[in-house]
Structure formats: structure tokens, C-alpha cells
PDB file of C-alpha atoms in Angstrom:
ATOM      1  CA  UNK T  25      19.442 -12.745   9.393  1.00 39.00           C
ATOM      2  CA  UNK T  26      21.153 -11.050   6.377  1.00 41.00           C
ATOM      3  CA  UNK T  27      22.603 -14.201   5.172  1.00 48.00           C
ATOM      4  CA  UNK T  28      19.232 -15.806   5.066  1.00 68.00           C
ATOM      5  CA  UNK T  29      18.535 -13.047   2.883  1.00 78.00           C
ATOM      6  CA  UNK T  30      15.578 -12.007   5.123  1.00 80.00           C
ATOM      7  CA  UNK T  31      14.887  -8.572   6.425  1.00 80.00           C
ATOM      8  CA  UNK T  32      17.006  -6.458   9.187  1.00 73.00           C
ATOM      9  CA  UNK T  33      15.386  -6.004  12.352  1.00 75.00           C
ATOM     10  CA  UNK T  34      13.786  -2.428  12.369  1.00 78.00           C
ATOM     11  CA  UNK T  35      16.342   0.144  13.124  1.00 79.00           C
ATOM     12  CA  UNK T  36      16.557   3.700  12.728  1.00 78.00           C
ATOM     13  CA  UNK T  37      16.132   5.835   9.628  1.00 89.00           C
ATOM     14  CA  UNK T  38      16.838   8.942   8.350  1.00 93.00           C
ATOM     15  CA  UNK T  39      14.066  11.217   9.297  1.00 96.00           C
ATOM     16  CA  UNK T  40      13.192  12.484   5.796  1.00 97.00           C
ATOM     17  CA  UNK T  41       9.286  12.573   6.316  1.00 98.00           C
ATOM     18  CA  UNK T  42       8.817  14.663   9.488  1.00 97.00           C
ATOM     19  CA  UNK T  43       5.863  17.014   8.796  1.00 97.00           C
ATOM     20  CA  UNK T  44       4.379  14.960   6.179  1.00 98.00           C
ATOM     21  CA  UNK T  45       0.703  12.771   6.251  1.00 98.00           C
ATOM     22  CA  UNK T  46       0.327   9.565   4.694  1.00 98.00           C
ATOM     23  CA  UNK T  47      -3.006   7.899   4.519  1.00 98.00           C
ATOM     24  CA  UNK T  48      -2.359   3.771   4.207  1.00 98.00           C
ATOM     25  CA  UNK T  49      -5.764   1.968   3.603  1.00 98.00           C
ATOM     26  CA  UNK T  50      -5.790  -1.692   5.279  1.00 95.00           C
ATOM     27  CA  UNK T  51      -3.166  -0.494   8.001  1.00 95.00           C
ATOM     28  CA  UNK T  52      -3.948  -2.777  10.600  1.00 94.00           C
ATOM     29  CA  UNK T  53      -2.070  -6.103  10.243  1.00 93.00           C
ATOM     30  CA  UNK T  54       0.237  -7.133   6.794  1.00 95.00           C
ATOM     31  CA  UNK T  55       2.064  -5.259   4.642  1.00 97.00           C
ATOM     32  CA  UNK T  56      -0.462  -2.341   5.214  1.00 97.00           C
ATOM     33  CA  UNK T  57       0.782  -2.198   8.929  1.00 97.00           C
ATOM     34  CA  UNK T  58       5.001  -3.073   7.830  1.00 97.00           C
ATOM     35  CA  UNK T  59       4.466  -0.094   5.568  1.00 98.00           C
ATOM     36  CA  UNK T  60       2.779   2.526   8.096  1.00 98.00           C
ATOM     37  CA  UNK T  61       5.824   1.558  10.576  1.00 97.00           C
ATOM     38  CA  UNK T  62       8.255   1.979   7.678  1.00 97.00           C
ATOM     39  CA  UNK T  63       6.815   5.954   7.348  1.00 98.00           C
ATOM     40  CA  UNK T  64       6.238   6.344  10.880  1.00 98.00           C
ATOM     41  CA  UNK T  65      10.017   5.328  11.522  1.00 97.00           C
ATOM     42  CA  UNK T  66      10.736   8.404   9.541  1.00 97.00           C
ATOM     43  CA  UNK T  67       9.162  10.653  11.176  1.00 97.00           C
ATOM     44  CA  UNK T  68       5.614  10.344   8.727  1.00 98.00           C
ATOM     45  CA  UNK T  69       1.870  10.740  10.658  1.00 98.00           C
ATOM     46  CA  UNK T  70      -0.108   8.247   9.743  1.00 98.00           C
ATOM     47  CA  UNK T  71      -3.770   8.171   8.989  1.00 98.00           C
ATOM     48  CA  UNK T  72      -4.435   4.037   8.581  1.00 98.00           C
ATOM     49  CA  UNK T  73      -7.552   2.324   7.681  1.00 97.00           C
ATOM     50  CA  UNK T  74      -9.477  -0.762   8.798  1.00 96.00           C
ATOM     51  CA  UNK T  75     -12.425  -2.583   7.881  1.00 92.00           C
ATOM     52  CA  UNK T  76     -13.485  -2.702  12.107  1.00 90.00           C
ATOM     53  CA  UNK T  77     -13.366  -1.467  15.387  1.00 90.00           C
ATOM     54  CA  UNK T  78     -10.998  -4.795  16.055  1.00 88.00           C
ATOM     55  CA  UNK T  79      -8.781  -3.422  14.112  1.00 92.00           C
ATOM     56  CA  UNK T  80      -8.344  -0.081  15.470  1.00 93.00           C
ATOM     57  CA  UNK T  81      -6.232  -1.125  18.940  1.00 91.00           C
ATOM     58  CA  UNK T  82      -3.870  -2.341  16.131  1.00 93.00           C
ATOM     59  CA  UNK T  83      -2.977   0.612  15.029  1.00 94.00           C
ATOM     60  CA  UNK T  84      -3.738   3.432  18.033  1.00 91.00           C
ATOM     61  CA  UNK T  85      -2.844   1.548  20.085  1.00 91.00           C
ATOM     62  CA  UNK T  86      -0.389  -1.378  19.331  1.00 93.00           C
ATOM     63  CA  UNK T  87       1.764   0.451  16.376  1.00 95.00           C
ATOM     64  CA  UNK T  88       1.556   3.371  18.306  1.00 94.00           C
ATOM     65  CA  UNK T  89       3.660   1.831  20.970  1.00 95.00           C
ATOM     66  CA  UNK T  90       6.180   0.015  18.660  1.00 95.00           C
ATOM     67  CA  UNK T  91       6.975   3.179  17.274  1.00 96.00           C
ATOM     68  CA  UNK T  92       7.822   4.861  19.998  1.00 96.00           C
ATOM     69  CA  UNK T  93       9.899   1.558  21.484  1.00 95.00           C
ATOM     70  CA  UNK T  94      11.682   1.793  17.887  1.00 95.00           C
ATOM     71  CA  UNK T  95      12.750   5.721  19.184  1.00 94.00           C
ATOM     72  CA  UNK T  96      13.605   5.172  22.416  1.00 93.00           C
ATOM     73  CA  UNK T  97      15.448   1.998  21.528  1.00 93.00           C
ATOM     74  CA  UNK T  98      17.697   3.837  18.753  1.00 90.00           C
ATOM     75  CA  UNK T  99      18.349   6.806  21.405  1.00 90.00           C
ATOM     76  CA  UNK T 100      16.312   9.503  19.621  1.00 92.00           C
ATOM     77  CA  UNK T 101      13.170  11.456  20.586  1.00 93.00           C
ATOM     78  CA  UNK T 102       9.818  10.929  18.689  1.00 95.00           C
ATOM     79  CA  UNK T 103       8.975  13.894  16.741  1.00 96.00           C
ATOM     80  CA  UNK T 104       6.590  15.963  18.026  1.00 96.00           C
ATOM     81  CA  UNK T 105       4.698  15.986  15.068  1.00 96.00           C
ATOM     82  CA  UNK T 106       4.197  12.335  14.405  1.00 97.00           C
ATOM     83  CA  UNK T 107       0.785  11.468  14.985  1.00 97.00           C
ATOM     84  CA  UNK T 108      -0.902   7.878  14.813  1.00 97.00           C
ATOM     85  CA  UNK T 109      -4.595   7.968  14.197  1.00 97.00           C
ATOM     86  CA  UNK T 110      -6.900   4.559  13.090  1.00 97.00           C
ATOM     87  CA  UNK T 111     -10.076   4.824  11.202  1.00 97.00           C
ATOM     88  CA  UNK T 112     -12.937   2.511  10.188  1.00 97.00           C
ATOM     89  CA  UNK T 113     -13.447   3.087   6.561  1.00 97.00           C
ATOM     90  CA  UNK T 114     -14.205  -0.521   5.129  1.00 95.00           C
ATOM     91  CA  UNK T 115     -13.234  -0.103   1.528  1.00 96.00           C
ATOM     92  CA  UNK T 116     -16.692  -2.322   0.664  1.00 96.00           C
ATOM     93  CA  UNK T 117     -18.774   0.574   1.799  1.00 94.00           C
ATOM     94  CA  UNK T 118     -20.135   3.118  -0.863  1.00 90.00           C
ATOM     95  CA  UNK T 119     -19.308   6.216   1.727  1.00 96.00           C
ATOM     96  CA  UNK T 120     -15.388   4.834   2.604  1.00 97.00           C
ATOM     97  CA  UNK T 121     -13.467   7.919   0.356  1.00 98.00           C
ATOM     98  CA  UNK T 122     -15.901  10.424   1.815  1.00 98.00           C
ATOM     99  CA  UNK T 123     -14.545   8.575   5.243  1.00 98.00           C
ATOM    100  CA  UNK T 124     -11.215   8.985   5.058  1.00 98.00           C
ATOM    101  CA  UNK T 125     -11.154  12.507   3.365  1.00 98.00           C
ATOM    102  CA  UNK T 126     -13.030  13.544   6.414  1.00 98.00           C
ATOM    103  CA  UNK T 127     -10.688  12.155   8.894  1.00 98.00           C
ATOM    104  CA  UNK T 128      -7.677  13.773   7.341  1.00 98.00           C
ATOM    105  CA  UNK T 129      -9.510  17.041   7.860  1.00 98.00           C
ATOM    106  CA  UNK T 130     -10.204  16.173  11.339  1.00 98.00           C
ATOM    107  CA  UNK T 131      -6.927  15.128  12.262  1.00 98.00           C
ATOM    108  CA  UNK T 132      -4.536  16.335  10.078  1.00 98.00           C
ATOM    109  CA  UNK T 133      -5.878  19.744   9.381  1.00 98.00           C
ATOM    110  CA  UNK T 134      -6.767  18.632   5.463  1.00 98.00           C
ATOM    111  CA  UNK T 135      -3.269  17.171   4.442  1.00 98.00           C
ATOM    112  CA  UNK T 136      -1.936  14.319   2.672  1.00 98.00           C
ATOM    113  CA  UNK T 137       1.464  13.605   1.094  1.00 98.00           C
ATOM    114  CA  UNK T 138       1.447   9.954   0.666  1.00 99.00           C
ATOM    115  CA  UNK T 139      -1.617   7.861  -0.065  1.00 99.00           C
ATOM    116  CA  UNK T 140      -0.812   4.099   0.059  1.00 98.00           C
ATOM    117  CA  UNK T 141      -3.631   1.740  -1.454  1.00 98.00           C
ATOM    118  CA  UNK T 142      -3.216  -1.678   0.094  1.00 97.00           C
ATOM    119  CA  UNK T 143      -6.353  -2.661   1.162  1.00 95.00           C
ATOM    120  CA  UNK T 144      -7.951  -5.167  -1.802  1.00 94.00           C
ATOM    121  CA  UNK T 145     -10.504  -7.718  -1.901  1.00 91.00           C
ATOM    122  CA  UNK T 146      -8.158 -10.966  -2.556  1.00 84.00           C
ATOM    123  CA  UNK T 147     -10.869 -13.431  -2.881  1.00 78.00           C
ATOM    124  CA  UNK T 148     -10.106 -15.743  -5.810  1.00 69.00           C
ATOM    125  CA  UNK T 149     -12.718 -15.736  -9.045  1.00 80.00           C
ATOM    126  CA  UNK T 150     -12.623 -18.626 -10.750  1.00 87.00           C
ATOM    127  CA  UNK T 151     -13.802 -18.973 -14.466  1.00 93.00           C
ATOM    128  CA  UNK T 152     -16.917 -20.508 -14.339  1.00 93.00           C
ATOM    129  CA  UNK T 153     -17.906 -19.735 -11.634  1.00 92.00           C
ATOM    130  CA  UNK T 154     -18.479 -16.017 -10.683  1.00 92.00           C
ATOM    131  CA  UNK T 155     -21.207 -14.596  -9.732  1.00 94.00           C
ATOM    132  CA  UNK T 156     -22.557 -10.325 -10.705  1.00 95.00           C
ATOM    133  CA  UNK T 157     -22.004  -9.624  -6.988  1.00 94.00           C
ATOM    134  CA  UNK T 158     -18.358 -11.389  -7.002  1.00 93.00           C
ATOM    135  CA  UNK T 159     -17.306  -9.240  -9.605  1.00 94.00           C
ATOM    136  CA  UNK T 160     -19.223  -6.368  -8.307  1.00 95.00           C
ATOM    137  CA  UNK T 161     -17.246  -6.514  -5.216  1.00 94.00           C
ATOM    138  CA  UNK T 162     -14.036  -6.960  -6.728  1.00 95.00           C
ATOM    139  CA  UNK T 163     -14.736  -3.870  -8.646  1.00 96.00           C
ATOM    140  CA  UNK T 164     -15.761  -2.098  -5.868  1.00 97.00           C
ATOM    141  CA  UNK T 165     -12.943  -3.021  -3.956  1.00 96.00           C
ATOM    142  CA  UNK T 166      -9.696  -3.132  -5.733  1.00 97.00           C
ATOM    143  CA  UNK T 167     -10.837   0.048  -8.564  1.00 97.00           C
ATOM    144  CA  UNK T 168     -13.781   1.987  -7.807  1.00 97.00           C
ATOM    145  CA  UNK T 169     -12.550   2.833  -3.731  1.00 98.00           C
ATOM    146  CA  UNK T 170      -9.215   3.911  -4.976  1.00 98.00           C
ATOM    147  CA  UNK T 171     -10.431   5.760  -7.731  1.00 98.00           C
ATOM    148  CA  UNK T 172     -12.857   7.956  -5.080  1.00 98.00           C
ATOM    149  CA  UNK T 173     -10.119   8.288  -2.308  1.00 98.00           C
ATOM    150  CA  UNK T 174      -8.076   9.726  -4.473  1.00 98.00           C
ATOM    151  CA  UNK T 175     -11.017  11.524  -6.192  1.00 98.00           C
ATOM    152  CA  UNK T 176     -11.874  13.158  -3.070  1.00 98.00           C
ATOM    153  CA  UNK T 177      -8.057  14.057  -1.908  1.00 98.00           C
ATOM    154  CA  UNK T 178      -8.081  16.022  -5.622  1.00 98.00           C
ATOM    155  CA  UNK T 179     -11.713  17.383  -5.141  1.00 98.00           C
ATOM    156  CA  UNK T 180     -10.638  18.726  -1.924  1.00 98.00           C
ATOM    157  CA  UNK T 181      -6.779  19.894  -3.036  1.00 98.00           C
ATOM    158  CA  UNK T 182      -5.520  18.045   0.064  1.00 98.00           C
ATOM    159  CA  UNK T 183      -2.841  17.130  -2.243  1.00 98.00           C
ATOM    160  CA  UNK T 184       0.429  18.588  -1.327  1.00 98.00           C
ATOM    161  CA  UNK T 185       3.098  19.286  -4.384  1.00 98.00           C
ATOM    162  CA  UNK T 186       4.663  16.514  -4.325  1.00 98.00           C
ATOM    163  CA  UNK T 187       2.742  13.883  -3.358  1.00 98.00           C
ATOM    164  CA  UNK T 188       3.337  10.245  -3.368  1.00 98.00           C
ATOM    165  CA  UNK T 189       0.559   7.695  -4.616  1.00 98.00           C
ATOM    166  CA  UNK T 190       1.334   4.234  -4.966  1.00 98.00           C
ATOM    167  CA  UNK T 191      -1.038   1.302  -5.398  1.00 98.00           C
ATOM    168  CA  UNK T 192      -0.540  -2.498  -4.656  1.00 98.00           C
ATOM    169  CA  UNK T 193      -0.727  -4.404  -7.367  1.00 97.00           C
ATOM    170  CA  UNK T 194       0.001  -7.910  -8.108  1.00 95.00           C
ATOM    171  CA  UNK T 195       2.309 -10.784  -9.437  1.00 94.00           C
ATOM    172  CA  UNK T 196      -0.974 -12.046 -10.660  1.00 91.00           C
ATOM    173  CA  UNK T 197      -1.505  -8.789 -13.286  1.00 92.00           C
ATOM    174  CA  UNK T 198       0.931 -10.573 -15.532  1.00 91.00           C
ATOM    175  CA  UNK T 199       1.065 -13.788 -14.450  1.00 91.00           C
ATOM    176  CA  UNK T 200      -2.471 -14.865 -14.525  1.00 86.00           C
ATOM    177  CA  UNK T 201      -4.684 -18.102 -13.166  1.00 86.00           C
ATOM    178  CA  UNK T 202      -8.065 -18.993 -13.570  1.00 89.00           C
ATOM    179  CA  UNK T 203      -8.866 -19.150  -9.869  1.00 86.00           C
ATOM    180  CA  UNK T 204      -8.056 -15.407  -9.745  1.00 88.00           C
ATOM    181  CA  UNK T 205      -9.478 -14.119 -12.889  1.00 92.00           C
ATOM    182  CA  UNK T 206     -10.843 -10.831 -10.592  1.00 93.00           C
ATOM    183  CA  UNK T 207      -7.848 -10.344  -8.594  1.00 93.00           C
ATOM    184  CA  UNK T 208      -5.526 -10.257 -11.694  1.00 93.00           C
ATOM    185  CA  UNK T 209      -7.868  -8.086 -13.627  1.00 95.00           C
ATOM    186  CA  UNK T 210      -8.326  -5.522 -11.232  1.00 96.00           C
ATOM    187  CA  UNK T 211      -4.888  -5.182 -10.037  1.00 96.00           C
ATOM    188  CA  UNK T 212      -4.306  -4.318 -13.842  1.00 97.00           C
ATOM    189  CA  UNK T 213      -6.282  -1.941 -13.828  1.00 97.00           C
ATOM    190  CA  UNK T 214      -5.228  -0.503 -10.668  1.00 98.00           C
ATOM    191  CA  UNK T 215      -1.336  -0.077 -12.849  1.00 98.00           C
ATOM    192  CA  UNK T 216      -3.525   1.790 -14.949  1.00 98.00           C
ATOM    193  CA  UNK T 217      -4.631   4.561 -12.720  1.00 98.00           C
ATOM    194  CA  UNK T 218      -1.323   4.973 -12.004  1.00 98.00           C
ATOM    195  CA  UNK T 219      -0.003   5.862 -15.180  1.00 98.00           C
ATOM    196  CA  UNK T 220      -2.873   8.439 -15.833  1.00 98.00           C
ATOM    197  CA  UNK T 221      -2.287   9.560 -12.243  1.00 98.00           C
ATOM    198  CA  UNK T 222       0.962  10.020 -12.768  1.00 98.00           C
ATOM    199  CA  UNK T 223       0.278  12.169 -16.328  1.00 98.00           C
ATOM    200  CA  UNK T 224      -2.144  14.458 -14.799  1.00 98.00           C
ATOM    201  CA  UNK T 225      -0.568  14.884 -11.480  1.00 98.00           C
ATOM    202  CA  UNK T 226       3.432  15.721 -12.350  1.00 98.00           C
ATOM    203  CA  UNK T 227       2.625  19.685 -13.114  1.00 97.00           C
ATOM    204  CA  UNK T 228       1.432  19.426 -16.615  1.00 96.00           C
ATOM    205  CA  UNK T 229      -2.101  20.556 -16.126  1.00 97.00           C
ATOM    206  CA  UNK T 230      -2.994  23.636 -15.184  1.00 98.00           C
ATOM    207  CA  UNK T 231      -6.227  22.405 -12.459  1.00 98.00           C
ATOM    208  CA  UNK T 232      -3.753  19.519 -10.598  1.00 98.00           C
ATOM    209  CA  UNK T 233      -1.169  22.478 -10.251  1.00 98.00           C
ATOM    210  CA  UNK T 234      -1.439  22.673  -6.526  1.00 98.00           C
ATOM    211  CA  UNK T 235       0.166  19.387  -6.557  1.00 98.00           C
ATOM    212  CA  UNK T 236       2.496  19.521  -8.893  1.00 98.00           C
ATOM    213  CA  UNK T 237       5.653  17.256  -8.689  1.00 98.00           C
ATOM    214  CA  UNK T 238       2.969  14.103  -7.880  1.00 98.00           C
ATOM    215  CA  UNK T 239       3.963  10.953  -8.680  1.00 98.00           C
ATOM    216  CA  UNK T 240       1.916   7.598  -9.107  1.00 98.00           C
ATOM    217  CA  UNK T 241       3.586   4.217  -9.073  1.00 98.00           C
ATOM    218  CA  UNK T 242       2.134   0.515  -8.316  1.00 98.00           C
ATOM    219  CA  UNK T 243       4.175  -1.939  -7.230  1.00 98.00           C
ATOM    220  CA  UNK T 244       3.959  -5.703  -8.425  1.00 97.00           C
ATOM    221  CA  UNK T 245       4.206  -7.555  -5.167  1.00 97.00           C
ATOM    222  CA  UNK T 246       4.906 -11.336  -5.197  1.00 95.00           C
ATOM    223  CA  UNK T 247       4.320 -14.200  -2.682  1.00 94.00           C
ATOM    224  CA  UNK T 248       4.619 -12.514   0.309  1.00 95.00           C
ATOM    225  CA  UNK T 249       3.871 -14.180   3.606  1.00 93.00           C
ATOM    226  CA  UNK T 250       0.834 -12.857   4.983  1.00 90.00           C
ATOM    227  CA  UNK T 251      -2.267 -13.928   7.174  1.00 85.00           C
ATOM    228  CA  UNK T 252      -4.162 -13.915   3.668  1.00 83.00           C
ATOM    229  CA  UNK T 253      -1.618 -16.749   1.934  1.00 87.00           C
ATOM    230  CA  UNK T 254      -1.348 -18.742   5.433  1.00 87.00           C
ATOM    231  CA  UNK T 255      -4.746 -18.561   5.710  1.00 84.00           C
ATOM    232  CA  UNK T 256      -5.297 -20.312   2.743  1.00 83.00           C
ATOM    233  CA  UNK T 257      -4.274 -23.554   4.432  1.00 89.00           C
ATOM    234  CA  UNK T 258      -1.244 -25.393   3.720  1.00 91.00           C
ATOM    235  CA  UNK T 259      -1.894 -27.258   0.577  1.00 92.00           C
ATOM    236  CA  UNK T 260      -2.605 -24.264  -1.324  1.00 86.00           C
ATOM    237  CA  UNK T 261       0.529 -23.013   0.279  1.00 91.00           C
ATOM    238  CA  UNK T 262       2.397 -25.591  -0.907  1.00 92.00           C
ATOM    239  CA  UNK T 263       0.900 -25.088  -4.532  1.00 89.00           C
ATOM    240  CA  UNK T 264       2.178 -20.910  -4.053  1.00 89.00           C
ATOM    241  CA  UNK T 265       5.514 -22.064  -3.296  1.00 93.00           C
ATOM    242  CA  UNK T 266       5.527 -24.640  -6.178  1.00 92.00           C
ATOM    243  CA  UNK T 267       4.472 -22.157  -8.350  1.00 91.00           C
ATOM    244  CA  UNK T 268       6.667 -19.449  -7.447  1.00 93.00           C
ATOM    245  CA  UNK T 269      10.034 -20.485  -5.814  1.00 95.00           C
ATOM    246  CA  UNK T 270      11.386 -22.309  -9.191  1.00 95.00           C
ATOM    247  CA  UNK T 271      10.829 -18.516 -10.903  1.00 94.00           C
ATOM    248  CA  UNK T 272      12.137 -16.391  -8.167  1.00 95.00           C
ATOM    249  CA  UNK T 273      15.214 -15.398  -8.027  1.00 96.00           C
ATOM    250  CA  UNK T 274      15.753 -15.557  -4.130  1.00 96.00           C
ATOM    251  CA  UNK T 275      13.751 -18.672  -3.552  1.00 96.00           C
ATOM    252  CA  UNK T 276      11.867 -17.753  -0.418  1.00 95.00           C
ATOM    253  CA  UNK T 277       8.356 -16.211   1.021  1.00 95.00           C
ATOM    254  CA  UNK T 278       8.666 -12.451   0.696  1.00 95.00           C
ATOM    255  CA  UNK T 279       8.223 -10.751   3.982  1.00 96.00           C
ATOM    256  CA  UNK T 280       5.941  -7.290   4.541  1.00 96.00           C
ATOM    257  CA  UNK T 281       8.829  -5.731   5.154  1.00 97.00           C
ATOM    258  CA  UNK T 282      10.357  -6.177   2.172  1.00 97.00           C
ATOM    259  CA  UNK T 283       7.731  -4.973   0.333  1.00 98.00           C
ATOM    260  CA  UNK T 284       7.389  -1.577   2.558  1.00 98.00           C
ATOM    261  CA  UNK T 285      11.083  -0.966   2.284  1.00 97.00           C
ATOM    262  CA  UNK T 286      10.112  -0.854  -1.157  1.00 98.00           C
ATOM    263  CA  UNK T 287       6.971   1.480  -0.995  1.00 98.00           C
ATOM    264  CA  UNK T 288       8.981   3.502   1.693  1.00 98.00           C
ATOM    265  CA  UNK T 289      12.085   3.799  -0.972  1.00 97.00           C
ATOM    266  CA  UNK T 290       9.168   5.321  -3.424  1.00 98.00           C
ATOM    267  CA  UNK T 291       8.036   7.741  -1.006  1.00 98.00           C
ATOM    268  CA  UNK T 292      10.911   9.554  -0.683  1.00 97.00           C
ATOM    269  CA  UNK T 293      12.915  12.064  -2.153  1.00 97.00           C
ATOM    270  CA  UNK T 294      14.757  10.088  -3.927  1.00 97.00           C
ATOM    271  CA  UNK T 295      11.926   8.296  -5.962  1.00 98.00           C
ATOM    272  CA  UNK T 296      11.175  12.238  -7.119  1.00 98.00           C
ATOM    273  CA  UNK T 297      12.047  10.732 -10.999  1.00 98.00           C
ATOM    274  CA  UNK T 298      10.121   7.517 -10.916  1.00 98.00           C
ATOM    275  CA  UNK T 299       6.258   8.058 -12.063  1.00 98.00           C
ATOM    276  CA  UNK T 300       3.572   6.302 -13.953  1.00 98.00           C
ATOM    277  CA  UNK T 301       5.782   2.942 -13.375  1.00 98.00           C
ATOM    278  CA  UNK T 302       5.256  -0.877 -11.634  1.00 97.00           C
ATOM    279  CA  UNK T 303       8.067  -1.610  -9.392  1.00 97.00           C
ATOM    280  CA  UNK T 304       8.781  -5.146  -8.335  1.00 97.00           C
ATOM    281  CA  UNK T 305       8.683  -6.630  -5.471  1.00 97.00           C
ATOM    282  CA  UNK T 306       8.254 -10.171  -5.754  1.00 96.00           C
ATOM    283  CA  UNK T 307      11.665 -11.672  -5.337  1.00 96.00           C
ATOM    284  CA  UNK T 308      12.725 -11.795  -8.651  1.00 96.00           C
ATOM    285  CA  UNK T 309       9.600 -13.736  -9.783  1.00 94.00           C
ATOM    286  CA  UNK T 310       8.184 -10.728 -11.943  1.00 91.00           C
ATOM    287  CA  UNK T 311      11.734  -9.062 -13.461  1.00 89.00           C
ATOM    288  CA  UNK T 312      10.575  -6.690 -16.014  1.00 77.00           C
ATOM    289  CA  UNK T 313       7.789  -4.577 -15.590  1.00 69.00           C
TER     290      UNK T 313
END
């Protein structure tokens, strides 16, 4: 596999994230799901989101179990602490941040040291011809639900010093096209909250102070191959890859994986210096961010 350029098979990790929470909206299947394994696989409880009760087996149940395979399969005991837990919080509903917040209370006694936004609303707005409720819900989706998840974690100083937010943005914020005129506009401003995120949250003022040390990144992730691009059908796959294999610098379809062993490298200790910044993960297509 590593000559194909692809992703290992999961193996152990360091277990740098024992005793820590992270809350990863749209957990249950894509790179919501490869990123909740990454942090579980080090030790991390998980609090992950869905938009239904399908989705829910997915994560209590299903991840659950391939976690604890990855442990016994690697020789080493599951932490005691780690702690799986699914929630329906659809991220189209006005009360989803109130949700969540009240689920980390319930379950993991008011905590949180990662939040990871990856649920969106991908659906493509083309100029001419959007409608008030398609950019409504776009809105809704991809700024205004962020903004109040992470109002409420604040509200509530379930912060920890510390913390890691990070936000999934898009190739499409700087590479625009008019079938996506939504999508690209509201990953933008999703890069945005990061960088005032990350100016309020690092210890300068005095009311974030009980979570100093914060930091906010986004990452820019690039054609990744997920049930929302296959389920586009295969012409428009075809038009992706024509699009974006000529500009990437590894010519292939990024994997969830990759892009959690990205958002897993940020959550770490060793991201401690990287704030207010988009971080690549597209392959090469987007190189300077």
C-alpha cells in the first residue's frame, strides 16, 4: 500500500489523548467517522454526531467495536477511560448546539478538548439558480451551527486550556465554481471563525482565560473519496478527477484517512504552535494557504 501512496492500515499510536473529550459533528460514516477512530486510537472519548437514529449503530455500536479490535489486535488494553457515545443532533435543527452541549454534560461530566466540525451541508448552489431557503440552509449549516456549538462550549466554560478546534473547510474556498457558489462561500467563512477563534481563545483575553492555550485551525480538504463525491454519479466523478488530478501533486482520490491523520496531527501536542491557520489536505491541489 505505501507505494501506491495510499494510507497504512490502522495500527497503533501513541496514546497521547487518554483523558481527553472530543466532540466530532457528522461522526457516523466519512471522514467524520476516519477522524473519531484516529482520536479514539489514542486513547480520546468521543462524543460523535449524526443527523438520525440510523446513524447511531455506526458509531455505538460499529466504531465501538473496531476500536477495541484495533487494541486487542496491537496487544494493548483499551483505556479505561475511553468512552464512545453517538448523538442525534442534526446540524439543520435550530436546537442542535444546545444538543450536543447537553450530551457532553451527560456523558462526559461537562468536558471537551477537541471539537471537530465536519458535518456541512454540501449541496451545490448554482448561480442562477438559488433559492432564500438554499442559502438559508447553507448558512445554517456550514456557519451559524458551528458558530453556536462552539458558542455554547464557551457559554458553558466546557473548554479545557488547551483546546483544539478545527473546522473543515474546502478546496472550493479558493478554488471556486459556479455550481457551488454556497459551499465555497461558507467554507470561507468557516476559515474565518477560525482565525478570530484562534485570537480570542490563545490566553490573550482575560474572559476565555479558562481556556487558555486554545487553538483554532481549518483545514482545506481536497477531493477526497467519500459517499458524498461517489454519490454524485460517475460522470460528475469523472469531471472531479479532470478537474483536480492534473493540479495535484499525488494524482489520486484522497482517502478519509488521510485527511484525519491530518486533523489528528493538529490535535496534538505537537500542533500546540499552529493557530488561526488553513492546513492542506488536498493532495497537493491547494499548496499555499
Amino acid at each position: 500500500m505505501a507505494g501506491n501512496n495510499l494510507p497504512s492500515k490502522p495500527r497503533s499510536r501513541e496514546l497521547d489523548l487518554i483523558n481527553k473529550v472530543a466532540v466530532i459533528s457528522g461522526c457516523s460514516r466519512g471522514i467524520g467517522r476516519a477522524i473519531a477512530f484516529n482520536l479514539a486510537s489514542r486513547g480520546c472519548s468521543i462524543l460523535g454526531t449524526c443527523n438520525s437514529e440510523g446513524g447511531l449503530s455506526l458509531i455505538c455500536s460499529k466504531l465501538n467495536d473496531e476500536v477495541s479490535s484495533l487494541f486487542d489486535a496491537t496487544a494493548r488494553q483499551r483505556p479505561a477511560t475511553l468512552k464512545i457515545v453517538g448523538k442525534v443532533a442534526d446540524i439543520f435543527s435550530p436546537g442542535c448546539a444546545a444538543t450536543i452541549a447537553d450530551a457532553v454534560a451527560e456523558s462526559f461530566s461537562s468536558r471537551v478538548d477537541i471539537f471537530v466540525n465536519s458535518a456541512c451541508d454540501p449541496m451545490p448552489g448554482t448561480i442562477g439558480q438559488m433559492t432564500a431557503a438554499e442559502i438559508s440552509h447553507s448558512l445554517l449549516g456550514n456557519v451559524q451551527t458551528p458558530v453556536l456549538i462552539v458558542e455554547e462550549f464557551v457559554r458553558r466554560k466546557y473548554f479545557q486550556p488547551n483546546s483544539r478546534i478545527i473546522y473543515l473547510s474546502s478546496m472550493r474556498a479558493r478554488t471556486p465554481w459556479h455550481m457551488q457558489l454556497m459551499y465555497g462561500s461558507t467554507k470561507s467563512a468557516g476559515e474565518s471563525l477560525c482565525r478570530t477563534w484562534a485570537q480570542a481563545f490563545g490566553g490573550k483575553e482575560e474572559a476565555y482565560a479558562f481556556m487558555k492555550g486554545t487553538t483554532a485551525n481549518s483545514i482545506a480538504v481536497g477531493l477526497t473519496q467519500t459517499d458524498a463525491i461517489m454519490d454524485c454519479g460517475p460522470e460528475m466523478v469523472k469531471q472531479f478527477q479532470d478537474e483536480n488530478f492534473p493540479i495535484q501533486s499525488i494524482p489520486r482520490f484522497g482517502q478519509p484517512e488521510d485527511v484525519a491523520d491530518v486533523v489528528g496531527m493538529l490535535c496534538g501536542e505537537d500542533a500546540r504552535w499552529i493557530t488561526g491557520c488553513v492546513v492542506s489536505a488536498s493532495g497537493g491541489f491547494t499548496k499555499l494557504v
